[in-house]
Amino acid sequence: MIETRILKNPTAEDFSVAGDLIREGKLVAFPTETVYGLGADGFNAKACDKIFAVKERPADNPLIEHVCSLEMVDRVAREIPLAAEKLFAAFSPGPLTLILKKRPEIPSEVTAGLDTVGVRFPDHDFARAFIKAADTPIAAPSANISGRPSPTTAQAVFEDLHNKIPMIIDGGDCNFGLESTIVDCTSEIPTILRPGAITREMLVEILGEVQIDSALKDSDAVPKAPGMKYRHYAPRAALKLFNQDSLDEVIFTVKNFNRVGLLASSETLEKIPAKISFNYGSRHDLRSIAANLYEGLRFFDDQEVDLIFAEETVETGLGFAIMNRLRKASSNDF
Ligand code: TXA
Ligand code: MG
């Protein structure tokens, strides 16, 4: 058992201790603008193995390498195509991961044997100070036990990983609350593998043309991001999506059954007085819905509910990413 320290208001010295831990091959959880990451030295195969053990993560699911400058991208990628250059210029640092050809020095544990690597330059002062102190790219997945909603607070990381890792850097609430947009830049036309806060519309503006991985449209297709095939973001109770057209069913069920939870907008909650509810924000504020979504799913995990009704959002802009996560949480195939 390892005692887990939570670092609130970290100082320069704290970051250097975190950097030392990484150099010793240990794991440190850290905040980013999307969700918390569970970091290890991105060139240390044994340290990266620990990530898989601690998270109970399938070995075929590769990790993202996090950098603290554009120069550092060259340490992990062997080729930066024009599309990637444009995207880095437009959105870095930011909630975006690019899939690029990997350098041979990156251990195959990180990339799950693929010839490519995910690279991300997070927009968070603590993340950058931490990576800088470690002086190495940091391989990091989200800092949750596999299959649980990603953590958007240090407390959520602690819930999942205490006594398993030595340190959590506390950066408060994550700004976006959904994992980064993943764009594969090795395909002829760049392809969105996972939607996020850098929206399809924003990518099109920079690139002119982007594809969407067929698995994001058709649930029978095999996703190009190995992690997208798992039933991520799975709440303990069954989760059913609803919209304004199916409101009557929700009202009926909430009225007649006790152990039903409602994850919905403030507008909808005004119409349905549910006993167990989580307000994910105004229907008109997708940023707030994204930021609150995983805390909502974790809230219901702690409640004695058998069924959660979750309100759908629009499918455009950030709504595409929110609906992608909600659909996964509601999917019945494991
Ligand atoms: O916002 C984020 O991206 C967060 C923070 C911590 O940076 N990280 C994150 O990591 O969400 P993770 O491991 O939970 O999700 C990474 C996703 C997985 O679906 C994985 O399969 C995919 O990225 N991925 C990683 N490397 C890949 C590669 N070379 N090719 C295709 N997909 C890859
Ligand atoms: Mg994850």
Tab-separated table of C-alpha atoms and ligand atoms in Angstrom:
chain	number	residue	atom	x	y	z
A	1	MET	CA	0.000	0.000	0.000
A	2	ILE	CA	1.273	3.475	-0.915
A	3	GLU	CA	0.182	6.549	0.974
A	4	THR	CA	-1.295	9.111	-1.430
A	5	ARG	CA	-0.385	12.777	-0.923
A	6	ILE	CA	-2.691	15.431	-2.361
A	7	LEU	CA	-0.768	18.605	-3.201
A	8	LYS	CA	-2.963	21.684	-2.899
A	9	ASN	CA	-1.511	24.996	-4.086
A	10	PRO	CA	1.709	23.317	-5.245
A	11	THR	CA	4.957	25.305	-5.005
A	12	ALA	CA	8.003	25.148	-7.294
A	13	GLU	CA	9.545	22.742	-4.816
A	14	ASP	CA	6.454	20.504	-4.942
A	15	PHE	CA	6.757	20.280	-8.728
A	16	SER	CA	10.382	19.324	-8.424
A	17	VAL	CA	9.432	16.528	-5.981
A	18	ALA	CA	6.807	15.390	-8.519
A	19	GLY	CA	9.477	15.454	-11.232
A	20	ASP	CA	11.770	13.330	-9.040
A	21	LEU	CA	9.007	10.765	-8.549
A	22	ILE	CA	8.619	10.498	-12.337
A	23	ARG	CA	12.378	10.031	-12.804
A	24	GLU	CA	12.252	7.260	-10.178
A	25	GLY	CA	9.671	5.467	-12.314
A	26	LYS	CA	6.679	6.317	-10.097
A	27	LEU	CA	3.215	7.621	-10.979
A	28	VAL	CA	1.823	11.114	-10.353
A	29	ALA	CA	-1.746	12.253	-11.064
A	30	PHE	CA	-2.023	15.805	-12.402
A	31	PRO	CA	-4.721	18.218	-13.575
A	32	THR	CA	-5.229	19.269	-17.174
A	33	GLU	CA	-7.852	21.493	-18.797
A	34	THR	CA	-9.810	18.366	-19.845
A	35	VAL	CA	-9.632	15.716	-17.096
A	36	TYR	CA	-6.981	14.559	-14.596
A	37	GLY	CA	-4.175	12.408	-16.006
A	38	LEU	CA	-2.197	9.574	-14.427
A	39	GLY	CA	1.379	10.271	-15.478
A	40	ALA	CA	4.568	8.247	-15.866
A	41	ASP	CA	7.889	8.814	-17.641
A	42	GLY	CA	6.915	8.404	-21.278
A	43	PHE	CA	10.188	6.630	-22.114
A	44	ASN	CA	10.181	4.233	-19.160
A	45	ALA	CA	8.420	1.000	-20.100
A	46	LYS	CA	8.288	-0.339	-16.541
A	47	ALA	CA	6.783	2.893	-15.198
A	48	CYS	CA	4.179	2.837	-17.987
A	49	ASP	CA	3.356	-0.778	-17.131
A	50	LYS	CA	2.400	0.456	-13.665
A	51	ILE	CA	-0.244	2.709	-15.213
A	52	PHE	CA	-1.959	-0.316	-16.753
A	53	ALA	CA	-1.782	-2.243	-13.472
A	54	VAL	CA	-3.091	0.604	-11.302
A	55	LYS	CA	-5.944	1.493	-13.677
A	56	GLU	CA	-6.754	-2.135	-14.532
A	57	ARG	CA	-6.479	-1.009	-18.139
A	58	PRO	CA	-6.394	-3.479	-21.053
A	59	ALA	CA	-2.855	-3.651	-22.496
A	60	ASP	CA	-4.103	-3.021	-26.045
A	61	ASN	CA	-5.186	0.533	-25.198
A	62	PRO	CA	-2.345	2.993	-25.938
A	63	LEU	CA	-1.390	6.035	-23.838
A	64	ILE	CA	-1.098	9.682	-24.877
A	65	GLU	CA	2.304	11.421	-24.538
A	66	HIS	CA	1.974	14.875	-22.920
A	67	VAL	CA	4.460	17.617	-23.735
A	68	CYS	CA	5.034	21.128	-22.355
A	69	SER	CA	6.229	22.817	-25.551
A	70	LEU	CA	6.016	22.375	-29.292
A	71	GLU	CA	9.749	21.566	-29.391
A	72	MET	CA	9.073	18.568	-27.178
A	73	VAL	CA	6.770	17.077	-29.837
A	74	ASP	CA	9.910	16.084	-31.782
A	75	ARG	CA	10.982	13.865	-28.898
A	76	VAL	CA	7.988	11.586	-29.462
A	77	ALA	CA	6.948	12.058	-33.116
A	78	ARG	CA	9.207	11.260	-36.054
A	79	GLU	CA	7.156	13.144	-38.631
A	80	ILE	CA	4.866	16.157	-38.389
A	81	PRO	CA	2.643	16.451	-41.457
A	82	LEU	CA	1.328	19.827	-42.581
A	83	ALA	CA	-2.142	19.201	-41.126
A	84	ALA	CA	-0.598	18.536	-37.709
A	85	GLU	CA	1.517	21.647	-37.942
A	86	LYS	CA	-1.584	23.715	-38.692
A	87	LEU	CA	-3.539	22.171	-35.834
A	88	PHE	CA	-0.740	22.651	-33.323
A	89	ALA	CA	-0.403	26.274	-34.448
A	90	ALA	CA	-4.144	26.898	-34.101
A	91	PHE	CA	-4.990	24.990	-30.918
A	92	SER	CA	-1.867	24.388	-28.823
A	93	PRO	CA	-1.762	24.381	-25.938
A	94	GLY	CA	-5.304	23.045	-25.783
A	95	PRO	CA	-7.696	20.097	-25.526
A	96	LEU	CA	-6.422	18.300	-28.605
A	97	THR	CA	-4.466	15.057	-29.174
A	98	LEU	CA	-2.827	14.374	-32.514
A	99	ILE	CA	-1.963	10.877	-33.712
A	100	LEU	CA	1.460	10.965	-35.381
A	101	LYS	CA	4.152	8.503	-36.489
A	102	LYS	CA	6.077	7.521	-33.374
A	103	ARG	CA	9.788	7.662	-32.681
A	104	PRO	CA	11.360	4.243	-32.173
A	105	GLU	CA	12.538	5.156	-28.636
A	106	ILE	CA	8.949	5.186	-27.364
A	107	PRO	CA	8.299	1.881	-25.627
A	108	SER	CA	5.714	-0.334	-27.271
A	109	GLU	CA	3.901	-0.490	-23.909
A	110	VAL	CA	2.908	3.159	-24.458
A	111	THR	CA	1.594	2.707	-27.975
A	112	ALA	CA	0.229	-0.821	-27.521
A	113	GLY	CA	2.461	-1.967	-30.363
A	114	LEU	CA	1.177	0.624	-32.866
A	115	ASP	CA	3.533	2.590	-35.112
A	116	THR	CA	1.783	5.810	-34.080
A	117	VAL	CA	1.604	7.876	-30.910
A	118	GLY	CA	-0.939	10.294	-29.462
A	119	VAL	CA	0.626	13.669	-28.601
A	120	ARG	CA	-0.975	16.355	-26.476
A	121	PHE	CA	0.145	19.769	-25.217
A	122	PRO	CA	-2.208	20.542	-22.332
A	123	ASP	CA	-3.339	24.070	-21.502
A	124	HIS	CA	-2.906	23.999	-17.751
A	125	ASP	CA	-0.176	25.746	-15.760
A	126	PHE	CA	0.197	22.880	-13.288
A	127	ALA	CA	0.395	20.262	-16.052
A	128	ARG	CA	3.090	22.250	-17.846
A	129	ALA	CA	5.083	22.948	-14.658
A	130	PHE	CA	4.921	19.241	-13.823
A	131	ILE	CA	6.060	18.062	-17.276
A	132	LYS	CA	8.825	20.665	-17.259
A	133	ALA	CA	10.047	19.515	-13.848
A	134	ALA	CA	10.035	15.887	-15.029
A	135	ASP	CA	11.921	16.997	-18.167
A	136	THR	CA	10.430	14.159	-20.200
A	137	PRO	CA	7.223	13.590	-22.135
A	138	ILE	CA	4.638	12.223	-19.722
A	139	ALA	CA	2.584	9.224	-20.797
A	140	ALA	CA	-0.836	9.579	-19.240
A	141	PRO	CA	-4.345	8.226	-19.583
A	142	SER	CA	-7.233	9.658	-17.576
A	143	ALA	CA	-6.658	9.051	-13.840
A	144	ASN	CA	-9.634	6.763	-13.193
A	145	ILE	CA	-10.068	3.027	-12.791
A	146	SER	CA	-10.868	1.740	-16.308
A	147	GLY	CA	-14.574	1.854	-17.013
A	148	ARG	CA	-15.317	4.622	-14.476
A	149	PRO	CA	-16.080	8.186	-15.563
A	150	SER	CA	-12.881	10.238	-16.013
A	151	PRO	CA	-11.991	12.354	-12.959
A	152	THR	CA	-12.506	16.111	-13.150
A	153	THR	CA	-11.471	16.836	-9.543
A	154	ALA	CA	-8.557	15.701	-7.353
A	155	GLN	CA	-11.154	14.153	-5.032
A	156	ALA	CA	-12.437	11.943	-7.857
A	157	VAL	CA	-8.861	10.777	-8.559
A	158	PHE	CA	-8.441	10.021	-4.856
A	159	GLU	CA	-11.665	7.967	-4.818
A	160	ASP	CA	-10.317	5.689	-7.544
A	161	LEU	CA	-6.562	5.594	-6.907
A	162	HIS	CA	-5.777	6.285	-3.240
A	163	ASN	CA	-3.212	3.925	-1.741
A	164	LYS	CA	-2.106	3.046	-5.261
A	165	ILE	CA	-0.107	6.151	-6.269
A	166	PRO	CA	2.154	8.445	-4.208
A	167	MET	CA	0.933	11.847	-5.386
A	168	ILE	CA	-2.019	13.798	-6.773
A	169	ILE	CA	-1.425	17.407	-7.841
A	170	ASP	CA	-4.655	19.237	-7.032
A	171	GLY	CA	-5.650	21.818	-9.637
A	172	GLY	CA	-9.305	22.143	-8.627
A	173	ASP	CA	-12.053	21.561	-11.192
A	174	CYS	CA	-11.058	20.875	-14.789
A	175	ASN	CA	-12.114	23.593	-17.182
A	176	PHE	CA	-13.617	21.438	-19.972
A	177	GLY	CA	-14.459	18.196	-18.160
A	178	LEU	CA	-14.369	15.974	-21.270
A	179	GLU	CA	-11.293	14.269	-22.692
A	180	SER	CA	-9.399	15.900	-25.569
A	181	THR	CA	-10.438	15.715	-29.196
A	182	ILE	CA	-8.301	13.061	-30.928
A	183	VAL	CA	-7.365	13.693	-34.574
A	184	ASP	CA	-5.456	11.095	-36.576
A	185	CYS	CA	-3.007	13.032	-38.744
A	186	THR	CA	-1.512	9.929	-40.372
A	187	SER	CA	-4.523	9.389	-42.646
A	188	GLU	CA	-4.655	11.270	-45.929
A	189	ILE	CA	-7.592	13.323	-44.713
A	190	PRO	CA	-7.249	13.985	-40.961
A	191	THR	CA	-9.769	11.908	-39.027
A	192	ILE	CA	-11.560	12.624	-35.741
A	193	LEU	CA	-11.244	9.513	-33.573
A	194	ARG	CA	-12.763	11.021	-30.430
A	195	PRO	CA	-14.827	14.224	-30.314
A	196	GLY	CA	-13.991	16.850	-27.678
A	197	ALA	CA	-13.865	20.564	-26.985
A	198	ILE	CA	-12.002	21.296	-30.220
A	199	THR	CA	-15.069	20.703	-32.329
A	200	ARG	CA	-15.461	19.343	-35.831
A	201	GLU	CA	-16.513	22.830	-36.914
A	202	MET	CA	-13.295	24.345	-35.501
A	203	LEU	CA	-11.160	21.686	-37.220
A	204	VAL	CA	-12.874	22.211	-40.555
A	205	GLU	CA	-12.144	25.912	-40.312
A	206	ILE	CA	-8.409	25.219	-40.084
A	207	LEU	CA	-8.103	22.172	-42.339
A	208	GLY	CA	-10.916	22.589	-44.827
A	209	GLU	CA	-11.692	18.898	-44.682
A	210	VAL	CA	-11.878	16.355	-41.856
A	211	GLN	CA	-13.268	12.842	-41.676
A	212	ILE	CA	-15.071	11.286	-38.760
A	213	ASP	CA	-14.047	7.770	-37.735
A	214	SER	CA	-16.853	5.521	-38.891
A	215	ALA	CA	-17.202	4.073	-35.380
A	216	LEU	CA	-18.481	7.458	-34.193
A	217	LYS	CA	-21.425	7.116	-36.561
A	218	ASP	CA	-21.986	3.374	-36.656
A	219	SER	CA	-21.738	1.423	-33.403
A	220	ASP	CA	-20.855	-1.802	-35.263
A	221	ALA	CA	-17.666	-0.379	-36.834
A	222	VAL	CA	-14.291	-0.980	-35.132
A	223	PRO	CA	-12.899	2.329	-33.803
A	224	LYS	CA	-9.374	3.423	-34.792
A	225	ALA	CA	-8.687	4.621	-31.241
A	226	PRO	CA	-8.523	1.286	-29.413
A	227	GLY	CA	-9.913	2.812	-26.205
A	228	MET	CA	-13.133	3.875	-27.914
A	229	LYS	CA	-14.272	0.274	-28.214
A	230	TYR	CA	-14.611	-0.165	-24.466
A	231	ARG	CA	-17.731	0.695	-22.563
A	232	HIS	CA	-16.206	3.808	-21.062
A	233	TYR	CA	-17.924	6.208	-18.718
A	234	ALA	CA	-20.107	3.412	-17.387
A	235	PRO	CA	-22.302	4.318	-14.453
A	236	ARG	CA	-23.257	1.511	-12.047
A	237	ALA	CA	-26.996	1.842	-12.782
A	238	ALA	CA	-28.571	1.486	-16.213
A	239	LEU	CA	-28.682	4.801	-18.041
A	240	LYS	CA	-31.381	5.804	-20.457
A	241	LEU	CA	-31.316	8.870	-22.685
A	242	PHE	CA	-34.348	11.072	-23.082
A	243	ASN	CA	-35.336	14.288	-24.816
A	244	GLN	CA	-38.313	16.634	-24.771
A	245	ASP	CA	-40.351	14.138	-26.855
A	246	SER	CA	-40.076	11.425	-24.204
A	247	LEU	CA	-40.708	13.647	-21.194
A	248	ASP	CA	-43.995	11.915	-20.286
A	249	GLU	CA	-42.269	8.562	-19.790
A	250	VAL	CA	-39.671	10.178	-17.546
A	251	ILE	CA	-42.296	11.992	-15.475
A	252	PHE	CA	-44.302	8.773	-15.077
A	253	THR	CA	-41.288	6.705	-14.016
A	254	VAL	CA	-39.917	9.278	-11.598
A	255	LYS	CA	-43.377	9.605	-9.992
A	256	ASN	CA	-44.011	5.879	-9.612
A	257	PHE	CA	-40.625	4.413	-8.793
A	258	ASN	CA	-38.261	5.395	-6.000
A	259	ARG	CA	-34.811	4.469	-7.154
A	260	VAL	CA	-34.678	6.545	-10.310
A	261	GLY	CA	-32.130	9.323	-10.858
A	262	LEU	CA	-32.405	12.274	-13.198
A	263	LEU	CA	-29.377	13.872	-14.876
A	264	ALA	CA	-30.765	16.899	-16.655
A	265	SER	CA	-30.707	20.608	-17.388
A	266	SER	CA	-31.962	23.190	-14.935
A	267	GLU	CA	-34.849	23.907	-17.343
A	268	THR	CA	-35.991	20.271	-17.334
A	269	LEU	CA	-35.519	19.844	-13.579
A	270	GLU	CA	-37.930	22.718	-13.035
A	271	LYS	CA	-40.585	20.649	-14.815
A	272	ILE	CA	-39.835	17.282	-13.173
A	273	PRO	CA	-39.513	17.200	-9.403
A	274	ALA	CA	-37.238	14.147	-9.051
A	275	LYS	CA	-36.062	12.968	-5.616
A	276	ILE	CA	-32.605	12.097	-6.813
A	277	SER	CA	-31.314	14.521	-9.405
A	278	PHE	CA	-28.158	16.177	-10.688
A	279	ASN	CA	-28.366	19.503	-12.469
A	280	TYR	CA	-25.831	19.574	-15.296
A	281	GLY	CA	-26.469	23.251	-16.064
A	282	SER	CA	-28.561	25.236	-18.487
A	283	ARG	CA	-29.608	23.525	-21.706
A	284	HIS	CA	-28.174	26.524	-23.548
A	285	ASP	CA	-24.713	26.228	-21.987
A	286	LEU	CA	-22.908	23.222	-23.488
A	287	ARG	CA	-19.651	24.223	-21.772
A	288	SER	CA	-21.252	23.829	-18.382
A	289	ILE	CA	-22.915	20.524	-19.342
A	290	ALA	CA	-19.550	19.115	-20.492
A	291	ALA	CA	-17.829	20.324	-17.333
A	292	ASN	CA	-20.463	18.771	-15.033
A	293	LEU	CA	-21.170	15.518	-16.876
A	294	TYR	CA	-18.690	13.165	-15.196
A	295	GLU	CA	-19.335	14.556	-11.708
A	296	GLY	CA	-23.003	13.799	-12.425
A	297	LEU	CA	-22.262	10.209	-13.414
A	298	ARG	CA	-20.076	9.760	-10.326
A	299	PHE	CA	-22.842	11.248	-8.154
A	300	PHE	CA	-25.272	8.561	-9.311
A	301	ASP	CA	-22.698	5.844	-8.678
A	302	ASP	CA	-22.883	6.846	-5.003
A	303	GLN	CA	-26.693	6.817	-4.945
A	304	GLU	CA	-28.963	3.833	-4.540
A	305	VAL	CA	-30.518	4.089	-7.983
A	306	ASP	CA	-31.377	1.333	-10.451
A	307	LEU	CA	-32.010	3.626	-13.378
A	308	ILE	CA	-30.709	7.018	-14.487
A	309	PHE	CA	-32.517	9.146	-17.025
A	310	ALA	CA	-30.050	11.470	-18.780
A	311	GLU	CA	-31.164	14.379	-20.939
A	312	GLU	CA	-29.788	14.543	-24.469
A	313	THR	CA	-28.176	17.682	-25.882
A	314	VAL	CA	-27.891	18.945	-29.446
A	315	GLU	CA	-25.404	17.071	-31.674
A	316	THR	CA	-23.520	20.092	-32.995
A	317	GLY	CA	-20.396	21.803	-31.626
A	318	LEU	CA	-19.518	20.537	-28.168
A	319	GLY	CA	-22.826	18.646	-28.201
A	320	PHE	CA	-21.208	16.026	-30.472
A	321	ALA	CA	-18.688	15.154	-27.717
A	322	ILE	CA	-21.285	15.246	-24.924
A	323	MET	CA	-23.636	12.947	-26.848
A	324	ASN	CA	-20.740	10.593	-27.689
A	325	ARG	CA	-19.995	10.151	-23.941
A	326	LEU	CA	-23.678	9.881	-22.992
A	327	ARG	CA	-24.271	7.215	-25.642
A	328	LYS	CA	-21.310	5.218	-24.377
A	329	ALA	CA	-22.586	5.476	-20.816
A	330	SER	CA	-25.966	4.209	-21.964
A	331	SER	CA	-24.685	1.436	-24.217
A	332	ASN	CA	-25.572	-2.118	-23.316
A	333	ASP	CA	-22.677	-3.836	-25.040
A	334	PHE	CA	-19.584	-4.267	-22.883
B	1	TXA	O1	-7.887	14.793	-22.422
B	1	TXA	C1	-7.248	13.746	-22.530
B	1	TXA	O2	-6.902	13.292	-23.637
B	1	TXA	C2	-6.870	13.017	-21.241
B	1	TXA	C3	-5.890	13.887	-20.454
B	1	TXA	C4	-5.322	13.212	-19.239
B	1	TXA	O3	-4.867	14.322	-21.298
B	1	TXA	N1	-6.324	11.744	-21.512
B	1	TXA	C5	-7.079	10.688	-21.933
B	1	TXA	O4	-6.364	9.513	-22.054
B	1	TXA	O5	-8.264	10.761	-22.146
B	1	TXA	P1	-7.080	8.086	-22.181
B	1	TXA	O6	-5.940	7.136	-22.105
B	1	TXA	O7	-8.139	7.958	-21.177
B	1	TXA	O8	-7.630	8.068	-23.628
B	1	TXA	C6	-6.731	8.010	-24.709
B	1	TXA	C7	-7.426	7.572	-25.948
B	1	TXA	C8	-7.789	6.094	-25.947
B	1	TXA	O9	-9.050	5.931	-26.542
B	1	TXA	C9	-6.693	5.488	-26.812
B	1	TXA	O10	-7.106	4.295	-27.429
B	1	TXA	C10	-6.426	6.603	-27.814
B	1	TXA	O11	-6.500	7.766	-27.032
B	1	TXA	N2	-5.075	6.523	-28.388
B	1	TXA	C11	-3.883	6.692	-27.766
B	1	TXA	N3	-2.865	6.493	-28.624
B	1	TXA	C12	-3.400	6.191	-29.822
B	1	TXA	C13	-2.875	5.873	-31.111
B	1	TXA	N4	-1.568	5.813	-31.332
B	1	TXA	N5	-3.756	5.606	-32.110
B	1	TXA	C14	-5.095	5.666	-31.904
B	1	TXA	N6	-5.650	5.970	-30.702
B	1	TXA	C15	-4.824	6.214	-29.678
B	2	MG	MG	-9.736	7.283	-20.157
